[in-house]
PDB file of C-alpha atoms in Angstrom:
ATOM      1  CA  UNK K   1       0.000   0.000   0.000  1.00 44.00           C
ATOM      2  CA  UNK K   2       1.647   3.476  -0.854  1.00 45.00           C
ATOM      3  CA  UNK K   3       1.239   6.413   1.439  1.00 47.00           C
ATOM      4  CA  UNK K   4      -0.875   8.467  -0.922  1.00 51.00           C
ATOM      5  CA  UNK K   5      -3.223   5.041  -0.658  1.00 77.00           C
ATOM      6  CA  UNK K   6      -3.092   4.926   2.737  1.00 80.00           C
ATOM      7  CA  UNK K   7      -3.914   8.535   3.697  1.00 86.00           C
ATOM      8  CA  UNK K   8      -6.691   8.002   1.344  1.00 89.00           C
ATOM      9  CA  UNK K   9      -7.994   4.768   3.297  1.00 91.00           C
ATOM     10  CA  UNK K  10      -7.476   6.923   6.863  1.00 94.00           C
ATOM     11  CA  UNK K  11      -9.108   9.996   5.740  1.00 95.00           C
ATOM     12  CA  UNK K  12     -12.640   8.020   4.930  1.00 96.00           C
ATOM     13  CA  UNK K  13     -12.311   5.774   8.128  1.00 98.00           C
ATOM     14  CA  UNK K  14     -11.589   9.508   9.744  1.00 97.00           C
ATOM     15  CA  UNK K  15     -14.539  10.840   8.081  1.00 97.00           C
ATOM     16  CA  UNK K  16     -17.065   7.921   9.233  1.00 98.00           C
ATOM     17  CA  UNK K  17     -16.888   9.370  12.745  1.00 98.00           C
ATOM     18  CA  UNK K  18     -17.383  13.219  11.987  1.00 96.00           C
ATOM     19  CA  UNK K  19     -21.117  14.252  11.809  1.00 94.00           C
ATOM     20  CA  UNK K  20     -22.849  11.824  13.908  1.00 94.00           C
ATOM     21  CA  UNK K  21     -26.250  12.746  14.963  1.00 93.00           C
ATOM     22  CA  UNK K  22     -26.935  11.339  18.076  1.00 93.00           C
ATOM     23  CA  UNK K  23     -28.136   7.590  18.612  1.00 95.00           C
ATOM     24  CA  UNK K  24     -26.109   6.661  15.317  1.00 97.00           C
ATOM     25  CA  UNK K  25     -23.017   5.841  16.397  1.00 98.00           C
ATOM     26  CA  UNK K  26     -20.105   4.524  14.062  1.00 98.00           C
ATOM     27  CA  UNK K  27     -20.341   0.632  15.175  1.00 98.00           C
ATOM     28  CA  UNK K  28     -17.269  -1.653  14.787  1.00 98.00           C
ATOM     29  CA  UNK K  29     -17.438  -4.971  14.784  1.00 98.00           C
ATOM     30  CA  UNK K  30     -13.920  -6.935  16.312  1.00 97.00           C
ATOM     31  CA  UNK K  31     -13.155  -9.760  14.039  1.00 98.00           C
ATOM     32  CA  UNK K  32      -9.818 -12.017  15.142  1.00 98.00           C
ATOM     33  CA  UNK K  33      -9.173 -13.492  11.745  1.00 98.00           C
ATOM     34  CA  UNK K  34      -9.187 -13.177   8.431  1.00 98.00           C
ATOM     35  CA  UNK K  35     -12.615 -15.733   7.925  1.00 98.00           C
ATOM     36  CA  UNK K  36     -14.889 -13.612  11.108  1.00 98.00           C
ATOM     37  CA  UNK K  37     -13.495  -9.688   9.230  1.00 98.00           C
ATOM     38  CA  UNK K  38     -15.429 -11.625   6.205  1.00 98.00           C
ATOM     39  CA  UNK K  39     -18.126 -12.427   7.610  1.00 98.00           C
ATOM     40  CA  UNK K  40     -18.385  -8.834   9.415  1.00 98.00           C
ATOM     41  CA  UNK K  41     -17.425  -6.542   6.121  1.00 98.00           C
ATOM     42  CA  UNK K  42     -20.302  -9.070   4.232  1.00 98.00           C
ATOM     43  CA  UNK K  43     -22.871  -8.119   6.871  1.00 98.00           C
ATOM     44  CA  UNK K  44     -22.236  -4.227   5.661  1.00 98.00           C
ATOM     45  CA  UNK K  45     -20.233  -2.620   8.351  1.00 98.00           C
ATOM     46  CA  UNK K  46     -18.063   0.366   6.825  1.00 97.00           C
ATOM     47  CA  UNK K  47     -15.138  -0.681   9.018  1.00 98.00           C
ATOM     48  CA  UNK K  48     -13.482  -3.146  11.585  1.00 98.00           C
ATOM     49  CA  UNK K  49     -11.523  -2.478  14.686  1.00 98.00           C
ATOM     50  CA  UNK K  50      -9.614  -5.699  15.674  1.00 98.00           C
ATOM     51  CA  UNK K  51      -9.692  -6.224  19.101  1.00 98.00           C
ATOM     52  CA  UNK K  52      -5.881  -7.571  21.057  1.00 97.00           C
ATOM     53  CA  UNK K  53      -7.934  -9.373  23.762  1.00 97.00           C
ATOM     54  CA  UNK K  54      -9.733 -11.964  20.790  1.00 98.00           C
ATOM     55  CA  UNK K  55      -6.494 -12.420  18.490  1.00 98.00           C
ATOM     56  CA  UNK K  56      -4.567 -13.321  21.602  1.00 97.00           C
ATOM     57  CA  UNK K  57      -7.219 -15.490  22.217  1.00 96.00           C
ATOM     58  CA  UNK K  58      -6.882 -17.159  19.028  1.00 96.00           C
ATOM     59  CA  UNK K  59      -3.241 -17.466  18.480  1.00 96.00           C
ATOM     60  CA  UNK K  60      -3.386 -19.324  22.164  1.00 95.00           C
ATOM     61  CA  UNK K  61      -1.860 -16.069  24.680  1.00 93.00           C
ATOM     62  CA  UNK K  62      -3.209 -14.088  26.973  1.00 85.00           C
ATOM     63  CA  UNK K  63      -4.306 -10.172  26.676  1.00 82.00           C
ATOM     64  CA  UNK K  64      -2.131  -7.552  27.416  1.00 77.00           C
ATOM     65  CA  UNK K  65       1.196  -8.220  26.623  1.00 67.00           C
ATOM     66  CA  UNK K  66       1.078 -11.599  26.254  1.00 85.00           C
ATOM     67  CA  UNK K  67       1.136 -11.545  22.532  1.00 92.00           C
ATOM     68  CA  UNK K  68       4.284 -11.309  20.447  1.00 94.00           C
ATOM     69  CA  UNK K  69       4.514  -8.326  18.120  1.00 96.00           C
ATOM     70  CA  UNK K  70       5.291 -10.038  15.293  1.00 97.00           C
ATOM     71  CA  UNK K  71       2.274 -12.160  15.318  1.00 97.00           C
ATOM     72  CA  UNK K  72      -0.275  -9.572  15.921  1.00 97.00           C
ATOM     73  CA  UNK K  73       0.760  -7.566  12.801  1.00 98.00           C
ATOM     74  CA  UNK K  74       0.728 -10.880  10.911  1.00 98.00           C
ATOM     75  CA  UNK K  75      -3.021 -10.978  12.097  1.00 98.00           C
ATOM     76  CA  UNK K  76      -3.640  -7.341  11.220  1.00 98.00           C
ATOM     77  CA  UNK K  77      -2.116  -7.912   7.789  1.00 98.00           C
ATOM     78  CA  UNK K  78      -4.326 -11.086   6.919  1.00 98.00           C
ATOM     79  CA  UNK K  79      -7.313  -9.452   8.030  1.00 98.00           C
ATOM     80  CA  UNK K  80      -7.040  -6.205   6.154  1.00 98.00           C
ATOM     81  CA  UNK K  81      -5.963  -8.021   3.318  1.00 97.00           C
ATOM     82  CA  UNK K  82      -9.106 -10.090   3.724  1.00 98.00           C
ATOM     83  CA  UNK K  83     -11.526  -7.592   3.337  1.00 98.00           C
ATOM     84  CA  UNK K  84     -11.854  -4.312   1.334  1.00 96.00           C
ATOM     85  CA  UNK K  85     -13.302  -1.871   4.136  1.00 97.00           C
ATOM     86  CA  UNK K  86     -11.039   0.169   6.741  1.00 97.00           C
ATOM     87  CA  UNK K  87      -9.381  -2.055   9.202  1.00 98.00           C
ATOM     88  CA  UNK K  88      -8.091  -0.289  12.392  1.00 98.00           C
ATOM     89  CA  UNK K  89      -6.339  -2.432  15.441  1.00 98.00           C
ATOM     90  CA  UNK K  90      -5.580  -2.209  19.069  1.00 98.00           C
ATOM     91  CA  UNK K  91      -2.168  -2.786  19.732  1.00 97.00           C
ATOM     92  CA  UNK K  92      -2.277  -2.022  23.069  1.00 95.00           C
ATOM     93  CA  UNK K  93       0.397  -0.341  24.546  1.00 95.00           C
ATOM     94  CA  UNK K  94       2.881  -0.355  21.093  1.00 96.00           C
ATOM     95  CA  UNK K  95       4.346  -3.393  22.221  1.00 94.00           C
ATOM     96  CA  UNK K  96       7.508  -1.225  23.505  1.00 93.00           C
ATOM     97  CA  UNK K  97       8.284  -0.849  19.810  1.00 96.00           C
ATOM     98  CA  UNK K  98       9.429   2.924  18.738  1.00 98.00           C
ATOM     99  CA  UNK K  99       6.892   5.600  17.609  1.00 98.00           C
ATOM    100  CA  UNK K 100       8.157   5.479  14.372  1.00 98.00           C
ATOM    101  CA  UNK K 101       8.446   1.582  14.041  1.00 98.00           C
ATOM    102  CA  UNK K 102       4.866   0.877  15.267  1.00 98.00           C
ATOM    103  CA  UNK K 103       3.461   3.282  12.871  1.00 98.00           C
ATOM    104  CA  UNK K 104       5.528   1.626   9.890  1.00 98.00           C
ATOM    105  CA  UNK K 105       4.436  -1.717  10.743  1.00 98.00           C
ATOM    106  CA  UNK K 106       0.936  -0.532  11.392  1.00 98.00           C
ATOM    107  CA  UNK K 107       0.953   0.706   7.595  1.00 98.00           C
ATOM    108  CA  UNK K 108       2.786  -1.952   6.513  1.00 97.00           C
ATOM    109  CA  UNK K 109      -0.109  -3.925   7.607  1.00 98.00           C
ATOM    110  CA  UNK K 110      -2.423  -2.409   5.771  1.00 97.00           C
ATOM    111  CA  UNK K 111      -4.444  -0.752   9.248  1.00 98.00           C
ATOM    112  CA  UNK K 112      -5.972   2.743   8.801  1.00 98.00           C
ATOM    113  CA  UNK K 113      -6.111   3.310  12.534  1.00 98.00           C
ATOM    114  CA  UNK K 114      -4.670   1.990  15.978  1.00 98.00           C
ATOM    115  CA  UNK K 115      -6.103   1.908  19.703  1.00 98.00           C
ATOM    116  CA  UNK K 116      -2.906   3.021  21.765  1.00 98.00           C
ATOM    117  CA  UNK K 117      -3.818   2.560  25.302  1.00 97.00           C
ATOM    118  CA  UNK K 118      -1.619   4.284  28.192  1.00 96.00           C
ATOM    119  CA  UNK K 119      -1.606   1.081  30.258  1.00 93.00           C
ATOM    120  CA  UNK K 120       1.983   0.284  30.717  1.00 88.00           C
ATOM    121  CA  UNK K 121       2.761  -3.797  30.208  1.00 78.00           C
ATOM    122  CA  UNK K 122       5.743  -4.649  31.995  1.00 69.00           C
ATOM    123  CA  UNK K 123       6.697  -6.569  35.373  1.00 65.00           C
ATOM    124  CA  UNK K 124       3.574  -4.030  36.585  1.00 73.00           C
ATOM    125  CA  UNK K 125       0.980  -3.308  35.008  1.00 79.00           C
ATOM    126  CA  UNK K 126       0.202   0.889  35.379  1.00 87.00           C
ATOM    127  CA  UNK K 127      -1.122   4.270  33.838  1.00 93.00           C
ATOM    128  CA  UNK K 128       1.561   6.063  32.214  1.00 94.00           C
ATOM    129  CA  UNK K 129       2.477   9.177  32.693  1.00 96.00           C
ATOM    130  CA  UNK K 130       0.259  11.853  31.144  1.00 97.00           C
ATOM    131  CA  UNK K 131       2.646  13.810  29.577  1.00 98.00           C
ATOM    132  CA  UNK K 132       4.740  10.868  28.788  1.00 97.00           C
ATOM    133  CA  UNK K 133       2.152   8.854  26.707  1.00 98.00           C
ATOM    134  CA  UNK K 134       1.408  12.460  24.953  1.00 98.00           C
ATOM    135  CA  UNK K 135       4.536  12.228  23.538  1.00 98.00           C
ATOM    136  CA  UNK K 136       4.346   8.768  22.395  1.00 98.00           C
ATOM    137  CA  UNK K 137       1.350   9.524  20.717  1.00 98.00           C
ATOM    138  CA  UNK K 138       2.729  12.754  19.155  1.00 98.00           C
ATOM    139  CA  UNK K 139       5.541  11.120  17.771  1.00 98.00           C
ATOM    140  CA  UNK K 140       3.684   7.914  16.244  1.00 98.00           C
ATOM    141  CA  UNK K 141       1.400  10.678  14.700  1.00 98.00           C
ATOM    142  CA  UNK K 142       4.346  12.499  13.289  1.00 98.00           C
ATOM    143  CA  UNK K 143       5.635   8.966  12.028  1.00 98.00           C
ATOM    144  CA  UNK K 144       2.374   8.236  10.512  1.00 97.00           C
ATOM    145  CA  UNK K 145       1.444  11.638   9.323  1.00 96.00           C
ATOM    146  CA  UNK K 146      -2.100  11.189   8.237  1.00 95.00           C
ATOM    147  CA  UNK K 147      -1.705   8.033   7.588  1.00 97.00           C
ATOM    148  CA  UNK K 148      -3.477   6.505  10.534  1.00 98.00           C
ATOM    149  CA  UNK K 149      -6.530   7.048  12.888  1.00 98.00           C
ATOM    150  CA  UNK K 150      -5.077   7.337  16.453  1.00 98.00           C
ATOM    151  CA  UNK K 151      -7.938   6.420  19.062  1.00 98.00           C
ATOM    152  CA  UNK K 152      -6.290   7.408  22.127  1.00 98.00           C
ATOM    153  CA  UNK K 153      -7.418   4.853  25.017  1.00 98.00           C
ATOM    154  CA  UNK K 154      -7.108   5.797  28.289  1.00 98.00           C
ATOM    155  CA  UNK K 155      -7.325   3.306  31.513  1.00 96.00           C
ATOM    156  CA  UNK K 156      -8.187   5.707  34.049  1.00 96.00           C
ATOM    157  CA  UNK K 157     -11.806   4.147  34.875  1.00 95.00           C
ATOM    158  CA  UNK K 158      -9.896   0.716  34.490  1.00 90.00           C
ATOM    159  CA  UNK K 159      -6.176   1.123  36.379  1.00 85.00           C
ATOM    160  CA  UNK K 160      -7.323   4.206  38.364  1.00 67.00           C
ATOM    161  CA  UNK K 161      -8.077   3.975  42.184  1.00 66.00           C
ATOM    162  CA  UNK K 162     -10.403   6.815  42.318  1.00 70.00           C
ATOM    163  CA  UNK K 163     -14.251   6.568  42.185  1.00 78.00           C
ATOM    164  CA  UNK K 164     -15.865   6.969  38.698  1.00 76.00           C
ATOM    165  CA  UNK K 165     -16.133  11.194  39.582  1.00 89.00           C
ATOM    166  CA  UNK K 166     -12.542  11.881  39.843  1.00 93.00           C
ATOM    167  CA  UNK K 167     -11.597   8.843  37.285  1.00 94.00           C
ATOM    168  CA  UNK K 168     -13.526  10.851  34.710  1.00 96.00           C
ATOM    169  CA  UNK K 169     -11.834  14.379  35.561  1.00 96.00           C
ATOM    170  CA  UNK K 170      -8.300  12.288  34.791  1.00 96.00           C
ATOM    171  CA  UNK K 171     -10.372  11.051  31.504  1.00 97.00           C
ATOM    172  CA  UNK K 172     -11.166  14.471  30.768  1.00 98.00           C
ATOM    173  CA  UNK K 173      -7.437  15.902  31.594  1.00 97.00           C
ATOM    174  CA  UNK K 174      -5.629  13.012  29.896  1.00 98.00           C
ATOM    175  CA  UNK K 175      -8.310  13.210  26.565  1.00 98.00           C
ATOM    176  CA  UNK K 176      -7.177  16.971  25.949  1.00 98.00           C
ATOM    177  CA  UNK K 177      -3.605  16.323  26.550  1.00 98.00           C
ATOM    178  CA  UNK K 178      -3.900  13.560  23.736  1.00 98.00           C
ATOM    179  CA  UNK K 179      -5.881  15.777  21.749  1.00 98.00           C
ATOM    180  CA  UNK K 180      -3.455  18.179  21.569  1.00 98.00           C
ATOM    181  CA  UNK K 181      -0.768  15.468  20.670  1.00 98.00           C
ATOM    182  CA  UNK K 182      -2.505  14.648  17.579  1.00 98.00           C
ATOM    183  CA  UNK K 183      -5.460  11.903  18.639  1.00 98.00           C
ATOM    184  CA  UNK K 184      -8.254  11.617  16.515  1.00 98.00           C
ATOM    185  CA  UNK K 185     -10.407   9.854  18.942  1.00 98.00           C
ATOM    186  CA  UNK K 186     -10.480   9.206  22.765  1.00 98.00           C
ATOM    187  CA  UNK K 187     -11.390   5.391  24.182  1.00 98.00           C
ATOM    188  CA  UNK K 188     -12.271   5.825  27.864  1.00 98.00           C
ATOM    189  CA  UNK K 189     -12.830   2.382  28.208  1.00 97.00           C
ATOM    190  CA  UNK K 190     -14.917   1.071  30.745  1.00 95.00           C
ATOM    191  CA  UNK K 191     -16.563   4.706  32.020  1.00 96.00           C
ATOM    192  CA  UNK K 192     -19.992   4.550  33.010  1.00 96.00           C
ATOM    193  CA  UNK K 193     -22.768   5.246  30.412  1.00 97.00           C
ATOM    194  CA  UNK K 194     -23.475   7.957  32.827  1.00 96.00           C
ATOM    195  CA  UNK K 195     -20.299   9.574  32.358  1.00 97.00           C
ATOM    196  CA  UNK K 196     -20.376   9.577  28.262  1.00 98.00           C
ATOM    197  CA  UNK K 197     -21.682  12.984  27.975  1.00 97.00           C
ATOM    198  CA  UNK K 198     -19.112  14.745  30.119  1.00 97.00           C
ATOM    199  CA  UNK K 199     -16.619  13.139  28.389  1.00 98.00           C
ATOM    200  CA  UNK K 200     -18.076  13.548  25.200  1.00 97.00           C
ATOM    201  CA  UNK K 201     -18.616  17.313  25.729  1.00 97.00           C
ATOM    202  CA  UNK K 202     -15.426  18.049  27.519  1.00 98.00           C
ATOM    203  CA  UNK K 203     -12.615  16.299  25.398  1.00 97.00           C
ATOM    204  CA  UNK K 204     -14.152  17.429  22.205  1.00 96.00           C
ATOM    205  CA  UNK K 205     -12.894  14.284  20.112  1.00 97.00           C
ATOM    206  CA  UNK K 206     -14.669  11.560  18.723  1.00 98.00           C
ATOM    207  CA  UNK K 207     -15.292   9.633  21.821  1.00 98.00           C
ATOM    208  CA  UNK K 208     -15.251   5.544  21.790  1.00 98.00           C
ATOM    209  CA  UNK K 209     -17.430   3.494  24.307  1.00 98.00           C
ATOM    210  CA  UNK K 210     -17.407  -0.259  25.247  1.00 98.00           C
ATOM    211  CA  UNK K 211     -20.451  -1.832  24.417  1.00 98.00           C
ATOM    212  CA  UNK K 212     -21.071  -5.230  27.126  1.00 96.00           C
ATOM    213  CA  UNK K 213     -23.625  -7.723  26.912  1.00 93.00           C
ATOM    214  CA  UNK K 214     -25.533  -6.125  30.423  1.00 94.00           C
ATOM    215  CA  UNK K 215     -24.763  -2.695  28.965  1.00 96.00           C
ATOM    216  CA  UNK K 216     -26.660  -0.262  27.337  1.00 98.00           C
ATOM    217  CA  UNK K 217     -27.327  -0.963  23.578  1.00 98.00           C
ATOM    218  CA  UNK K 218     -24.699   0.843  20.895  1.00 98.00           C
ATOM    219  CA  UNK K 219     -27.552   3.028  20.100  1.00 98.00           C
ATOM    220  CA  UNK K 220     -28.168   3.876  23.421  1.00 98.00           C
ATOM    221  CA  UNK K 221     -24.462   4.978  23.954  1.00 98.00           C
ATOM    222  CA  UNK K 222     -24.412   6.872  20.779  1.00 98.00           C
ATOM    223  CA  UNK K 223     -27.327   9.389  22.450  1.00 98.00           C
ATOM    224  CA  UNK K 224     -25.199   9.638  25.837  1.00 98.00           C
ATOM    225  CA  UNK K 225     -22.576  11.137  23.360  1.00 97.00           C
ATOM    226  CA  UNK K 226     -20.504   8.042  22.278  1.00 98.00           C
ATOM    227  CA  UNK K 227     -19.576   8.480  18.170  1.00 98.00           C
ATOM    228  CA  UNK K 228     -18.109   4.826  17.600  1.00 98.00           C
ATOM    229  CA  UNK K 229     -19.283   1.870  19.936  1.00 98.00           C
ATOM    230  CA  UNK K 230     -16.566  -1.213  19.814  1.00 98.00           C
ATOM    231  CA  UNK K 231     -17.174  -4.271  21.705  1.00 98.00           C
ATOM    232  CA  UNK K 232     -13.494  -5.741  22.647  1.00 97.00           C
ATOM    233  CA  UNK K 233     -13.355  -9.487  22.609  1.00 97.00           C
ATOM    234  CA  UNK K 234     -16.997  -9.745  22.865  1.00 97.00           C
ATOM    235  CA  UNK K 235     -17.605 -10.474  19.585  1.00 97.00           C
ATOM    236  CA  UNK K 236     -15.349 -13.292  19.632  1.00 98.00           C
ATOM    237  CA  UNK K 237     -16.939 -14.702  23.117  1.00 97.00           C
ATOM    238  CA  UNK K 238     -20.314 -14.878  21.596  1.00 97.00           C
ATOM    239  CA  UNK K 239     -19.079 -17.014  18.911  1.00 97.00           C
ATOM    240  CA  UNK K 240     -16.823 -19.343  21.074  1.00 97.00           C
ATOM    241  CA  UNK K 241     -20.498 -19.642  23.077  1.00 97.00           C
ATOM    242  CA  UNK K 242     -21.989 -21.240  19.990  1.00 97.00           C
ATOM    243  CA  UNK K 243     -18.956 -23.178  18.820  1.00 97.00           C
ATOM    244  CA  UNK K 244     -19.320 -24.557  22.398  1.00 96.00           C
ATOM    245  CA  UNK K 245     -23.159 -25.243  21.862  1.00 95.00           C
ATOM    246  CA  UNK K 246     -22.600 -26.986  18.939  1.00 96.00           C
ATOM    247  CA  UNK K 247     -20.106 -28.895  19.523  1.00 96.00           C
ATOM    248  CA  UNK K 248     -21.482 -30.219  22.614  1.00 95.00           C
ATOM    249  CA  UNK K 249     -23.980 -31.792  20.598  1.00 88.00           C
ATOM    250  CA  UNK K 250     -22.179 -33.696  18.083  1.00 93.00           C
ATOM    251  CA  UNK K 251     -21.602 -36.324  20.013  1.00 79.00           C
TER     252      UNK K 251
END
């Protein structure tokens, strides 16, 4: 894919979250392989976000860390090769790979976007600093120019200690710092539906909620002010379910 190509492929997937009403939410589906981002692109969805949690899952490691780096941009790369609609992918916290090598392997890989969380995966898990992830994500968007979609997650509801009031203040603080370092969208993941429209309103950016089977539906999150709805490995979990059901019965 050349540049030119691929600042063409991020500038639609950019433009499918920009003049939302609300209720109608960008919705992407998280397929794991290249055979489930078929079957989602067939059922009509203008993108896919490829969550880490299911391809972990599939290639047989656990989430958050667990997964080489070589093999998840292998899975990236046979998915969007797979399908001809945007692909973006979580790659959680870069893997410890340079700015400008994670956004060269992201392209290489044919992904329009990237989920960049500022959970730390080492010995201990943690939030980065603020001002340190802001510069991570300022230099992969220098390195990837306009190339890709950053969605900016942030862990504060997730790795924080506070209660969900001051958790969203650090959601709101950390969203605007990332903002200004070139995000395109913020991912507060796990924040209460109640807390969607401060965040939406405050940070300004596209905002990105988690959509759980108990939870309220994606079109429900789109009127408390969420743009794009993603749903993690739950997708994936769903499908295991009914691989489970029928297999059960074979015998």
């Amino acid at each position: 894919m050349t540049a030119e190509t691929a600042e063409g492929r991020a500038a639609s997937f950019r433009a499918l979250h920009h003049g939302r009403v609300p209720g109608d939410p960008l919705v992407l589906p998280g397929p794991w392989d290249a055979a489930s981002a078929r079957v989602c692109a067939e059922a009509g969805f203008p993108a896919l976000a490829v969550p880490s949690a299911a391809v972990a899952a599939a290639l047989g490691y656990e989430d958050g860390g667990g997964t080489p780096a070589g093999e998840m941009f292998a899975a990236i790369r046979r998915i969007a090769r797979a399908v001809d609609v945007p692909v973006s992918a979580d790659v959680e916290d870069g893997y410890g790979l340079p700015p400008a090598e994670l956004a060269g392997r992201l392209l290489e890989a044919g992904a329009v976007g990237c989920n960049l969380e500022d959970s730390v995966h080492r010995e201990v898990v943690r939030l980065r600093d603020a001002a340190e992830q802001a510069d991570y994500l300022a230099a992969v968007r220098e390195a990837a120019g306009d190339g890709l979609f950053l969605n900016a997650r942030t862990d504060t509801f997730l790795r924080g200690n506070a209660g969900p009031g001051a958790a969203a203040e650090e959601a709101v603080a950390r969203g605007r710092r990332y903002a200004a370092a070139g995000a395109d969208g913020i991912y507060p993941i796990m924040a209460p539906p109640d807390r969607l429209p401060l965040l939406a309103d405050e940070i300004g950016l596209p905002l990105n909620a988690l959509a759980t089977p108990d939870g309220p539906s994606p079109r429900e999150l789109g009127a408390l002010g969420a743009g794009r709805v993603t749903f993690g490995p739950g997708v994936q979990r769903r499908a295991l379910a009914a691989l489970r059901e029928i297999v059960t019965g074979l015998g």
